[in-house]
PDB file of C-alpha atoms and ligand atoms in Angstrom:
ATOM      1  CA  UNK A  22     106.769  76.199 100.019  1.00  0.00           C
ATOM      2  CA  UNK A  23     106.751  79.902 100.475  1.00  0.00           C
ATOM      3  CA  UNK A  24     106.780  81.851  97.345  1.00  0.00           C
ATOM      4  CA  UNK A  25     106.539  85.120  96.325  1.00  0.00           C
ATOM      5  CA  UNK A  26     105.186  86.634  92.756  1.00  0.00           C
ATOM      6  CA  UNK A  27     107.397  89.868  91.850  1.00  0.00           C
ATOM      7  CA  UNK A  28     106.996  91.431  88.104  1.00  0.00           C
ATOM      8  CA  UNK A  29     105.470  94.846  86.914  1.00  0.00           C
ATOM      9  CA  UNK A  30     101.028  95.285  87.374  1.00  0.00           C
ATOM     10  CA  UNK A  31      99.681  93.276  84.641  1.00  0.00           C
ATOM     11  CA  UNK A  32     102.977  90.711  84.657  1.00  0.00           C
ATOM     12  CA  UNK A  33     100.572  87.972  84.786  1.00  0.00           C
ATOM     13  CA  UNK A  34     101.156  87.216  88.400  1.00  0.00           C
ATOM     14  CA  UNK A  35      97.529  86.814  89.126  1.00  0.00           C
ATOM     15  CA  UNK A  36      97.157  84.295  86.745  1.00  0.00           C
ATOM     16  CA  UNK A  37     100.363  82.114  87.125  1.00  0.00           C
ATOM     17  CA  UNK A  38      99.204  82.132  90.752  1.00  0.00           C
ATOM     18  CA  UNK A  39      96.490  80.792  90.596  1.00  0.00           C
ATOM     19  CA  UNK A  40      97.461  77.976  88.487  1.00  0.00           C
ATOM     20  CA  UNK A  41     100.153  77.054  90.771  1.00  0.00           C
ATOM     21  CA  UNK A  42      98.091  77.428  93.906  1.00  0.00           C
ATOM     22  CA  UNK A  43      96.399  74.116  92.631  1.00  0.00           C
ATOM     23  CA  UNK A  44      99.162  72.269  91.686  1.00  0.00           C
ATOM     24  CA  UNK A  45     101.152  73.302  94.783  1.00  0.00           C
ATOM     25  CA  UNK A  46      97.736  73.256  96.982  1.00  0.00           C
ATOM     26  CA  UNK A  47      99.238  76.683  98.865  1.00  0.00           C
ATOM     27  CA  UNK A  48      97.095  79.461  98.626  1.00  0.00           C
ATOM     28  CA  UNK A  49      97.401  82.882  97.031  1.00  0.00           C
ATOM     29  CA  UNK A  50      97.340  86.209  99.167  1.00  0.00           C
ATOM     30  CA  UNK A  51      96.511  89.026  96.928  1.00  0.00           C
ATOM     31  CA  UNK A  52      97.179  92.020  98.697  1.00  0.00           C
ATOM     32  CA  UNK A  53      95.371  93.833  95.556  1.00  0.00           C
ATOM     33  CA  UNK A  54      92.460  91.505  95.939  1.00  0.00           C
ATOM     34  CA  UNK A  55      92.138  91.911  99.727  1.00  0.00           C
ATOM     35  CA  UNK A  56      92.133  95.375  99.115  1.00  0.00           C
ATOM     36  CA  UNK A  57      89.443  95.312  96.670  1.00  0.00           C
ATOM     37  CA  UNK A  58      87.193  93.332  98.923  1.00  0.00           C
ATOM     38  CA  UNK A  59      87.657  95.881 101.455  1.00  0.00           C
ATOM     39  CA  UNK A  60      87.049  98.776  99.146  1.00  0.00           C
ATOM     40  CA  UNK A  61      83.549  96.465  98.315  1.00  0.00           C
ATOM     41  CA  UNK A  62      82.639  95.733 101.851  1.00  0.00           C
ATOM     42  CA  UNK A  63      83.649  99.543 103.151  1.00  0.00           C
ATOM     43  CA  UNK A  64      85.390  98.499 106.294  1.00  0.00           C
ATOM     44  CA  UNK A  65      87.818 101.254 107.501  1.00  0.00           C
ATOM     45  CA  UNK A  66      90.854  99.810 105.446  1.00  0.00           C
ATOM     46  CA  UNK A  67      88.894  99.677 102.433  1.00  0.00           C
ATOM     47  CA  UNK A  68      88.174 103.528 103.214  1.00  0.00           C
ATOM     48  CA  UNK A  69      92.039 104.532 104.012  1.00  0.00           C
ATOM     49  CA  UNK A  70      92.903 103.278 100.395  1.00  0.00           C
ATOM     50  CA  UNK A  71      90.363 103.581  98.285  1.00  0.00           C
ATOM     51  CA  UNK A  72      91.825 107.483  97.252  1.00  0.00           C
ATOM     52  CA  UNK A  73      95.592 105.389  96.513  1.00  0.00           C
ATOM     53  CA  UNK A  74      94.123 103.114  94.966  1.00  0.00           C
ATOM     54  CA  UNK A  75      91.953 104.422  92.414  1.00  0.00           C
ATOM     55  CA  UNK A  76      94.967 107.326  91.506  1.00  0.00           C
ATOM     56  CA  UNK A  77      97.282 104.036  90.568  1.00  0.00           C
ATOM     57  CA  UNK A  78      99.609 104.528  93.654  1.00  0.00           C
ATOM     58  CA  UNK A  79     100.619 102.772  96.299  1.00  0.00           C
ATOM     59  CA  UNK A  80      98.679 102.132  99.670  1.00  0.00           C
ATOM     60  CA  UNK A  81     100.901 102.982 102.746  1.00  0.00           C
ATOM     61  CA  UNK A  82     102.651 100.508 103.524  1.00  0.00           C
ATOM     62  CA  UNK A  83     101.623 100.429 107.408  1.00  0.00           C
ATOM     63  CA  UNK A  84      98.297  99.501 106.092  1.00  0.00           C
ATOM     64  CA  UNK A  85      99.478  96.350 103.396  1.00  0.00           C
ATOM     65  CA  UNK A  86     102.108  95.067 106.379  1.00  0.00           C
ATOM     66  CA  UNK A  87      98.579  94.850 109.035  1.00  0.00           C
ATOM     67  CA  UNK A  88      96.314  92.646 106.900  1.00  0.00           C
ATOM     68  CA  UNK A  89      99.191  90.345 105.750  1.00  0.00           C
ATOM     69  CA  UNK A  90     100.401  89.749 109.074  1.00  0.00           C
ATOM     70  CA  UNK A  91      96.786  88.905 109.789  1.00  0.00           C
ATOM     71  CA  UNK A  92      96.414  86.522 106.735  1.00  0.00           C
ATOM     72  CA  UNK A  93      99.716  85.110 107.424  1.00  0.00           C
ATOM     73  CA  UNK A  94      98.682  84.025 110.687  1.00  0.00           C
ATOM     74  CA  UNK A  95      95.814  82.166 109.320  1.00  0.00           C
ATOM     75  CA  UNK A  96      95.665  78.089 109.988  1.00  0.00           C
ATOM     76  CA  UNK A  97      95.689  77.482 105.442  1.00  0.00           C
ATOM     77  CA  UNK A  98      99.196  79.408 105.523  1.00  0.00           C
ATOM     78  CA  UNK A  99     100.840  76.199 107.394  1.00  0.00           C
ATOM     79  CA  UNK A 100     102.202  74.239 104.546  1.00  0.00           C
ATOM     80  CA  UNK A 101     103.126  77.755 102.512  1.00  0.00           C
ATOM     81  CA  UNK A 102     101.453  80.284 100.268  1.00  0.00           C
ATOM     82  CA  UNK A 103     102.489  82.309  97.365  1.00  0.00           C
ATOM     83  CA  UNK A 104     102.063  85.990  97.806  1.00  0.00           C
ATOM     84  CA  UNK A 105     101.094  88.092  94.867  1.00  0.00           C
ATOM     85  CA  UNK A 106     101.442  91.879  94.866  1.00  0.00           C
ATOM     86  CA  UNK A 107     103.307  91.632  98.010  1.00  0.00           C
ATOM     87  CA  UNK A 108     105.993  93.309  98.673  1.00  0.00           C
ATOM     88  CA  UNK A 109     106.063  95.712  96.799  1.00  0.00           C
ATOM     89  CA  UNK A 110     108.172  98.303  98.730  1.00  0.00           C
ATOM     90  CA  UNK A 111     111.541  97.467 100.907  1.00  0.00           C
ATOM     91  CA  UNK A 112     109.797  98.387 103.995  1.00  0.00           C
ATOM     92  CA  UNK A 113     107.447  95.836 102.932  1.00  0.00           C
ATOM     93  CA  UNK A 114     109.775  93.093 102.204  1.00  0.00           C
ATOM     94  CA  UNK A 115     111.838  94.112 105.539  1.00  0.00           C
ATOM     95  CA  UNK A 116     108.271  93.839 107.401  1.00  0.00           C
ATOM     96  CA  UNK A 117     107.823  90.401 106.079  1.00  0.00           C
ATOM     97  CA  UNK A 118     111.450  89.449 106.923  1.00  0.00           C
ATOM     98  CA  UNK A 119     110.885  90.447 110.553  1.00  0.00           C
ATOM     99  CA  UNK A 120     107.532  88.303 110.745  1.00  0.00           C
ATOM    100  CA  UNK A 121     109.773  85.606 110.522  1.00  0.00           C
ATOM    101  CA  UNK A 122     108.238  84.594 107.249  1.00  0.00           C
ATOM    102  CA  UNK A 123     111.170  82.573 105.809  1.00  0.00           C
ATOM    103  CA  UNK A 124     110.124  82.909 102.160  1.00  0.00           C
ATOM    104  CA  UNK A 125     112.011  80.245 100.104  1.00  0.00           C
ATOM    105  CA  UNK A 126     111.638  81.469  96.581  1.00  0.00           C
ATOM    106  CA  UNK A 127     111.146  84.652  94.767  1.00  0.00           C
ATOM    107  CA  UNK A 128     109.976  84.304  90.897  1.00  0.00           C
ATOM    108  CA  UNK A 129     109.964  87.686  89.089  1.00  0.00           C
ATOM    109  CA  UNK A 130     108.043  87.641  86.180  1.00  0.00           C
ATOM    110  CA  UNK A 131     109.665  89.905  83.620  1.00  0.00           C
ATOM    111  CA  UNK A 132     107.923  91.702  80.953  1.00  0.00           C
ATOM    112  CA  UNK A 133     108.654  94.888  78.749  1.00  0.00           C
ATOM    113  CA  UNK A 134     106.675  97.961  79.533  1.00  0.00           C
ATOM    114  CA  UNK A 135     105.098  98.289  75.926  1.00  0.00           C
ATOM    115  CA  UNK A 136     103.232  94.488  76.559  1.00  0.00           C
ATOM    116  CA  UNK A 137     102.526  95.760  79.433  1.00  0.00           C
ATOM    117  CA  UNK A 138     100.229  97.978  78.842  1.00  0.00           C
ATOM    118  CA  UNK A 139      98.842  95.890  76.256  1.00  0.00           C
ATOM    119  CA  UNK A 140      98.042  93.310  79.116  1.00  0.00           C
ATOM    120  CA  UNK A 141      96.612  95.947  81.399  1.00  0.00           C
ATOM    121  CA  UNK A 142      94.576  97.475  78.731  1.00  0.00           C
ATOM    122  CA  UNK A 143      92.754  93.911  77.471  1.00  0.00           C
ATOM    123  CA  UNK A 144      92.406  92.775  81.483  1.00  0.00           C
ATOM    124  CA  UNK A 145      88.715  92.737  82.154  1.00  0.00           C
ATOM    125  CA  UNK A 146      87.799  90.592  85.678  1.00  0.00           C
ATOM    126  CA  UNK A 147      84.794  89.129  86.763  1.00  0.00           C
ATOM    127  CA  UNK A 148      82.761  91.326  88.907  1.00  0.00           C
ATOM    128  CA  UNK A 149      81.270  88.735  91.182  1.00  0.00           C
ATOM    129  CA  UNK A 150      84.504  86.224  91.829  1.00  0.00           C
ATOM    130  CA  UNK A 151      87.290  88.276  90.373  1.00  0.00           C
ATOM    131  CA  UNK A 152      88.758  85.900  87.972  1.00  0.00           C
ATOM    132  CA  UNK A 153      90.925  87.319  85.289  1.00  0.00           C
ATOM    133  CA  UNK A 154      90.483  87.172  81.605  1.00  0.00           C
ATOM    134  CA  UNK A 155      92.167  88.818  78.431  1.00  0.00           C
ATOM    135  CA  UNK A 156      89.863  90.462  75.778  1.00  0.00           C
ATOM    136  CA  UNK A 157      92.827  88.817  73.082  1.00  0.00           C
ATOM    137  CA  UNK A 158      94.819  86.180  75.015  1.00  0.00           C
ATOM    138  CA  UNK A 159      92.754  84.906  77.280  1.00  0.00           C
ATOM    139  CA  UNK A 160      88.886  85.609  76.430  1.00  0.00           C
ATOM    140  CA  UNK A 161      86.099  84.236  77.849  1.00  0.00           C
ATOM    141  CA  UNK A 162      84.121  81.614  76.103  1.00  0.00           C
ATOM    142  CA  UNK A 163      81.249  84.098  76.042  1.00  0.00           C
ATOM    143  CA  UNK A 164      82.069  87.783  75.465  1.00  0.00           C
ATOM    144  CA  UNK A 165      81.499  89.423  78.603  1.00  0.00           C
ATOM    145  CA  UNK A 166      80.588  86.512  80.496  1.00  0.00           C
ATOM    146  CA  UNK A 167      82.869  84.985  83.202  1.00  0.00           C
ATOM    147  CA  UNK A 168      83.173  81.134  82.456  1.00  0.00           C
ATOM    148  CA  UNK A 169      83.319  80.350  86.277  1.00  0.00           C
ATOM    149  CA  UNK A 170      80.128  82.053  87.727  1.00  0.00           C
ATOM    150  CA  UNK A 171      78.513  83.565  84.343  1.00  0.00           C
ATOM    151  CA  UNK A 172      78.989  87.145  86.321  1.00  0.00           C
ATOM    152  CA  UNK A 173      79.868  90.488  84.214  1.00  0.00           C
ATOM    153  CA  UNK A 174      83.432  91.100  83.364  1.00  0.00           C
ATOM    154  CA  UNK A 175      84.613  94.920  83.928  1.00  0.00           C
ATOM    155  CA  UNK A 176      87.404  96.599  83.686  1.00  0.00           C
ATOM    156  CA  UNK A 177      89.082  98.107  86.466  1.00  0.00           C
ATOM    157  CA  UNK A 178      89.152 101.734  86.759  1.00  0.00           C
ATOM    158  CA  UNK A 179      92.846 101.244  87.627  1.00  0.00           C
ATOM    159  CA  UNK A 180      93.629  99.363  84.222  1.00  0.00           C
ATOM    160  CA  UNK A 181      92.511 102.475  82.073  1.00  0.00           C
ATOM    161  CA  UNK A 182      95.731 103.923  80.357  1.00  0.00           C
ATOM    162  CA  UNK A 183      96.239 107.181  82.183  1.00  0.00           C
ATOM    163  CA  UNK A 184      96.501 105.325  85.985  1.00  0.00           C
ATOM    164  CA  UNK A 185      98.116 101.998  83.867  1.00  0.00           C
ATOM    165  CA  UNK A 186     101.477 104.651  83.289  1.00  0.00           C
ATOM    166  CA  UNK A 187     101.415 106.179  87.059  1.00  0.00           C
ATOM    167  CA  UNK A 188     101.485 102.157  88.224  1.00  0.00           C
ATOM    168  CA  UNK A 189     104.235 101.308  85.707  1.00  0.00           C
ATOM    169  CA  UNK A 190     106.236 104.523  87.142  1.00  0.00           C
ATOM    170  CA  UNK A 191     105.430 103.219  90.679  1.00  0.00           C
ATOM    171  CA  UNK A 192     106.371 100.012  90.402  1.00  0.00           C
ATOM    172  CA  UNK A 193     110.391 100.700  88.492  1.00  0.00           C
ATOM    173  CA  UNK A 194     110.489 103.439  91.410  1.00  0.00           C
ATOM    174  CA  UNK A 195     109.199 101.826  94.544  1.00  0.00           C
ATOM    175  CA  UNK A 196     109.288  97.537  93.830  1.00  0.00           C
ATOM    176  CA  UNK A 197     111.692  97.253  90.947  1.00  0.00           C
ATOM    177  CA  UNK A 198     114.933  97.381  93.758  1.00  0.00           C
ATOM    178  CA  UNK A 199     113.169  94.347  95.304  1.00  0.00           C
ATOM    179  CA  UNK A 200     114.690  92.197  92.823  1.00  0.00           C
ATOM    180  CA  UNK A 201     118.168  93.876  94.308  1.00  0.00           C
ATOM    181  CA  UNK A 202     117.215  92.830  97.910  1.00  0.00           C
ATOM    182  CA  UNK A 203     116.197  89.420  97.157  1.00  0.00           C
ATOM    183  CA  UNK A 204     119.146  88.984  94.679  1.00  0.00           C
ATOM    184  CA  UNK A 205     121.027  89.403  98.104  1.00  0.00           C
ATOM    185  CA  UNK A 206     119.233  86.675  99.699  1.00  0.00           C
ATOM    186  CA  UNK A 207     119.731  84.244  96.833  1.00  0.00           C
ATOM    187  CA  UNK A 208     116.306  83.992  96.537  1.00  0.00           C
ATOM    188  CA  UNK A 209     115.695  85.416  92.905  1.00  0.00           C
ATOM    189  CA  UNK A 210     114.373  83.293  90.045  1.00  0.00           C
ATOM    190  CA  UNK A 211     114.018  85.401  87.047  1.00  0.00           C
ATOM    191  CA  UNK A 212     111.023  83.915  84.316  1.00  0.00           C
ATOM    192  CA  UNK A 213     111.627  85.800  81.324  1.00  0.00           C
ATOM    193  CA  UNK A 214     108.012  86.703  79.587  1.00  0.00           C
ATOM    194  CA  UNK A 215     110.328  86.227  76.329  1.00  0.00           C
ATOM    195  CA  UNK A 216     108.819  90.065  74.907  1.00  0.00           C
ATOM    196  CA  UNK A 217     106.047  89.640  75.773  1.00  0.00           C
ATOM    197  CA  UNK A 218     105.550  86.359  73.097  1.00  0.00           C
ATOM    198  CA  UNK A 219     105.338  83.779  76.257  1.00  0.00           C
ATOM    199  CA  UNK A 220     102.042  81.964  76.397  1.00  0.00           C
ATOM    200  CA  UNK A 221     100.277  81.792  80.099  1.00  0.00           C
ATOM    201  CA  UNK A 222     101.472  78.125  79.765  1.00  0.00           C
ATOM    202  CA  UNK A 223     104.686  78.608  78.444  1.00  0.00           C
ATOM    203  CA  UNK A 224     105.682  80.986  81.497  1.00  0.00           C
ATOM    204  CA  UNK A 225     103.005  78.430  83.642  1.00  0.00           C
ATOM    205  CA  UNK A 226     106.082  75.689  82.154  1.00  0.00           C
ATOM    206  CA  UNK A 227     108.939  78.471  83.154  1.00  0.00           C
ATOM    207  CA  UNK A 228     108.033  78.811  86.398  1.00  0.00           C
ATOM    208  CA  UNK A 229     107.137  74.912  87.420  1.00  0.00           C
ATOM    209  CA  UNK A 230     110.835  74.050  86.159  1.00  0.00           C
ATOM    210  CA  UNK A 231     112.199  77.608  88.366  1.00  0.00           C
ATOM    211  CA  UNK A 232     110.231  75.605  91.519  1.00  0.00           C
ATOM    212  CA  UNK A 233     111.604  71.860  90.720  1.00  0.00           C
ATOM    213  CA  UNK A 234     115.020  72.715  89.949  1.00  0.00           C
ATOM    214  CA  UNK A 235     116.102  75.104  93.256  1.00  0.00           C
TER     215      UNK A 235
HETATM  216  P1  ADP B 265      99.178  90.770  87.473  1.00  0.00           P
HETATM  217  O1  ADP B 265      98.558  89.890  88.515  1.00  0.00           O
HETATM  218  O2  ADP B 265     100.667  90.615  87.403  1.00  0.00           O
HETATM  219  O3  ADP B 265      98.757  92.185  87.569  1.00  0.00           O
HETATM  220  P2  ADP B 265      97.412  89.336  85.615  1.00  0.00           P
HETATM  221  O4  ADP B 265      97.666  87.925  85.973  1.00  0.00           O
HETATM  222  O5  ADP B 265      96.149  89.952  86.052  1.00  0.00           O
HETATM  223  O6  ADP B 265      98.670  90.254  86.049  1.00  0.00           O
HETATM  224  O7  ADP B 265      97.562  89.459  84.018  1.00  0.00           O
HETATM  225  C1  ADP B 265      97.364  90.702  83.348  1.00  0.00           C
HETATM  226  C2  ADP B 265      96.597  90.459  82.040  1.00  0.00           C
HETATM  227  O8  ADP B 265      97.429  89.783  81.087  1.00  0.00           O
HETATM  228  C3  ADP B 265      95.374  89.583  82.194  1.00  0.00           C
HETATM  229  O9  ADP B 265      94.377  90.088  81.324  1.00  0.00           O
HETATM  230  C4  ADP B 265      95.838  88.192  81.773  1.00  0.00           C
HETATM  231  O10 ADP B 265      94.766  87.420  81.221  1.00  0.00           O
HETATM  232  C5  ADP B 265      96.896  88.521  80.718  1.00  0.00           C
HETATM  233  N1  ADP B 265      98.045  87.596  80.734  1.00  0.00           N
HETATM  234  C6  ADP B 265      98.636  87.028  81.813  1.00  0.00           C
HETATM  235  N2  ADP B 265      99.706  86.269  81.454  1.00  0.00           N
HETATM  236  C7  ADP B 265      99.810  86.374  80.108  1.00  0.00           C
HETATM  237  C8  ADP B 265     100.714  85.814  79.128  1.00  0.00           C
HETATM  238  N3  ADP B 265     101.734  85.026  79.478  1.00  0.00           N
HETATM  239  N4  ADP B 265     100.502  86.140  77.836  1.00  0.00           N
HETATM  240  C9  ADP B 265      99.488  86.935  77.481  1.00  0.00           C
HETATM  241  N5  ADP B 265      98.604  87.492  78.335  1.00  0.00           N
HETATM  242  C10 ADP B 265      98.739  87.219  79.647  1.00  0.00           C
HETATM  243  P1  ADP B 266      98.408  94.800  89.716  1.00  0.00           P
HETATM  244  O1  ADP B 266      99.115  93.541  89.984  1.00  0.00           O
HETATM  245  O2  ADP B 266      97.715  94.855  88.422  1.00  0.00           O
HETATM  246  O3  ADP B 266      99.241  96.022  89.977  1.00  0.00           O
HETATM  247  P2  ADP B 266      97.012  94.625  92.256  1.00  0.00           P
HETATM  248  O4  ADP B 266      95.657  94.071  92.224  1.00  0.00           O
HETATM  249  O5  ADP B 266      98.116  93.800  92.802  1.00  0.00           O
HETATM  250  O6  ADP B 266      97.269  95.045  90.758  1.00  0.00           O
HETATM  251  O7  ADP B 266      97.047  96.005  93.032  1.00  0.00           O
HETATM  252  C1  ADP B 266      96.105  97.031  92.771  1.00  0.00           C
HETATM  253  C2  ADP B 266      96.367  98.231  93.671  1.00  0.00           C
HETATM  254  O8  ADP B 266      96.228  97.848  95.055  1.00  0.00           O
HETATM  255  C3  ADP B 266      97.774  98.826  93.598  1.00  0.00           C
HETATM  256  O9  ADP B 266      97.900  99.739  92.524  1.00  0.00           O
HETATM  257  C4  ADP B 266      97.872  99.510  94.963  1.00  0.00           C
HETATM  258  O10 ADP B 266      97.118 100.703  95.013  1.00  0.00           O
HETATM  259  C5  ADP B 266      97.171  98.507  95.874  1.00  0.00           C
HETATM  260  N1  ADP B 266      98.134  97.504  96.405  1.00  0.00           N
HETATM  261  C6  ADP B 266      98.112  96.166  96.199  1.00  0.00           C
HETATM  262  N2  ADP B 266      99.127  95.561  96.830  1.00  0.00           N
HETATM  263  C7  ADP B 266      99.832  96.541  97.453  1.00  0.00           C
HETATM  264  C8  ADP B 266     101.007  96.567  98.254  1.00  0.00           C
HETATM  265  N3  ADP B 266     101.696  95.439  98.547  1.00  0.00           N
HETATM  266  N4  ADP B 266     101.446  97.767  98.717  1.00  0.00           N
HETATM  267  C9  ADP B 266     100.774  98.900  98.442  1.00  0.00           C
HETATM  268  N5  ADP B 266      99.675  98.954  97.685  1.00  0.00           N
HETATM  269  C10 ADP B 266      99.185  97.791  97.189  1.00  0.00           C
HETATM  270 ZN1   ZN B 267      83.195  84.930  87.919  1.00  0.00          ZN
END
């Protein structure tokens, strides 16, 4: 199955994918993780959106529509793959259309701005494998500990407040008509975040009955 993750920055797409990655045994493209390794390593993509990335906007999307047609192309994207963060722009989603990439589900995650940023501002990720954590709803078992690798967890430069409101902006600007185009399609599954007061594993529930029942 080919899925994609839609829903504002800090929806909680991260984490429902990766808990449906096992289930499913697909695997999640993060275009915001691949980015971040890149920004890590320095290689020449890492350079080109480093400056877009740290000021909360969008990398071009030439640059996002390159390394997923790369990743795409990759022998573990056979049996499907859930992409998370991407698309995020038209252009992107047209891009991925014209791959050929014959997505068969779209689940938008949808949460208020206002928990938003409460979810942005608590994120804090492990440094050395990335996993994502929740100072309040989902906290490590030792403060500042990641429970998977015992590396440090940080917070992203991107989740502090004044680049948090530039991403929401970005994203009702430049992604939120996404849920138009795949509307179109009759792709669009809609997982309410019910305010905000969903649990992980109440929207985890959400989403598995979205996927069975399509
Ligand atoms: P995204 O990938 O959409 O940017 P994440 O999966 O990183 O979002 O989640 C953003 C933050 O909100 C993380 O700190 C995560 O632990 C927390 N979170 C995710 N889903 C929920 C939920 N249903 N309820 C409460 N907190 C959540
Ligand atoms: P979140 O889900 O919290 O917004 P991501 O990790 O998905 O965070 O993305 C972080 C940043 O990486 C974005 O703000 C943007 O600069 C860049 N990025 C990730 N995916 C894309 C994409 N599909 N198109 C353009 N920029 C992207
Ligand atoms: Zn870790």
């Amino acid at each position: 199955m080919k899925i994609i993750f839609l829903g504002a920055p800090g929806a909680g797409k991260g984490t429902q994918a990766e808990i449906v990655s096992k289930s499913l045994n697909i695997p999640t493209i993060s275009t915001g993780d691949m980015i971040r390794e890149a920004l890590k390593t320095g290689t020449e993509m890492g350079k080109k959106a480093k400056a877009y990335m740290e000021a909360g906007d969008l990398v071009p999307d030439q640059v996002v529509i390159g390394i997923v047609k790369e990743r795409l192309a990759l022998d573990d994207c056979k049996n499907g793959y859930i992409l998370d963060g991407f698309p995020r722009t038209i252009p992107q989603a047209e891009a991925l259309d014209a791959m050929g990439a014959d997505i068969d589900c779209v689940i938008d995650i949808e949460v208020k701005d206002e928990v938003i940023i409460n979810r942005m501002s608590g994120r804090r990720v492990c440094e050395k494998c990335g996993k994502t954590y929740h100072t309040e709803n989902n906290p490590s078992k030792i403060e500042g500990v990641c429970d998977a690798c015992t590396g440090a967890l940080i917070q992203r430069k991107d989740d502090h407040i004044d680049t948090v409101k530039k991403r929401l902006e970005t994203y009702h600007k430049e992604t939120e008509p996404l849920k138009g185009y795949y509307e179109a399609q009759g792709k669009l599954i809609e997982v309410e975040g019910k305010d905000g007061k969903g649990s992980i594993e109440a929207t985890h529930a959400l989403i598995m009955e979205a996927l069975n029942n399509r």
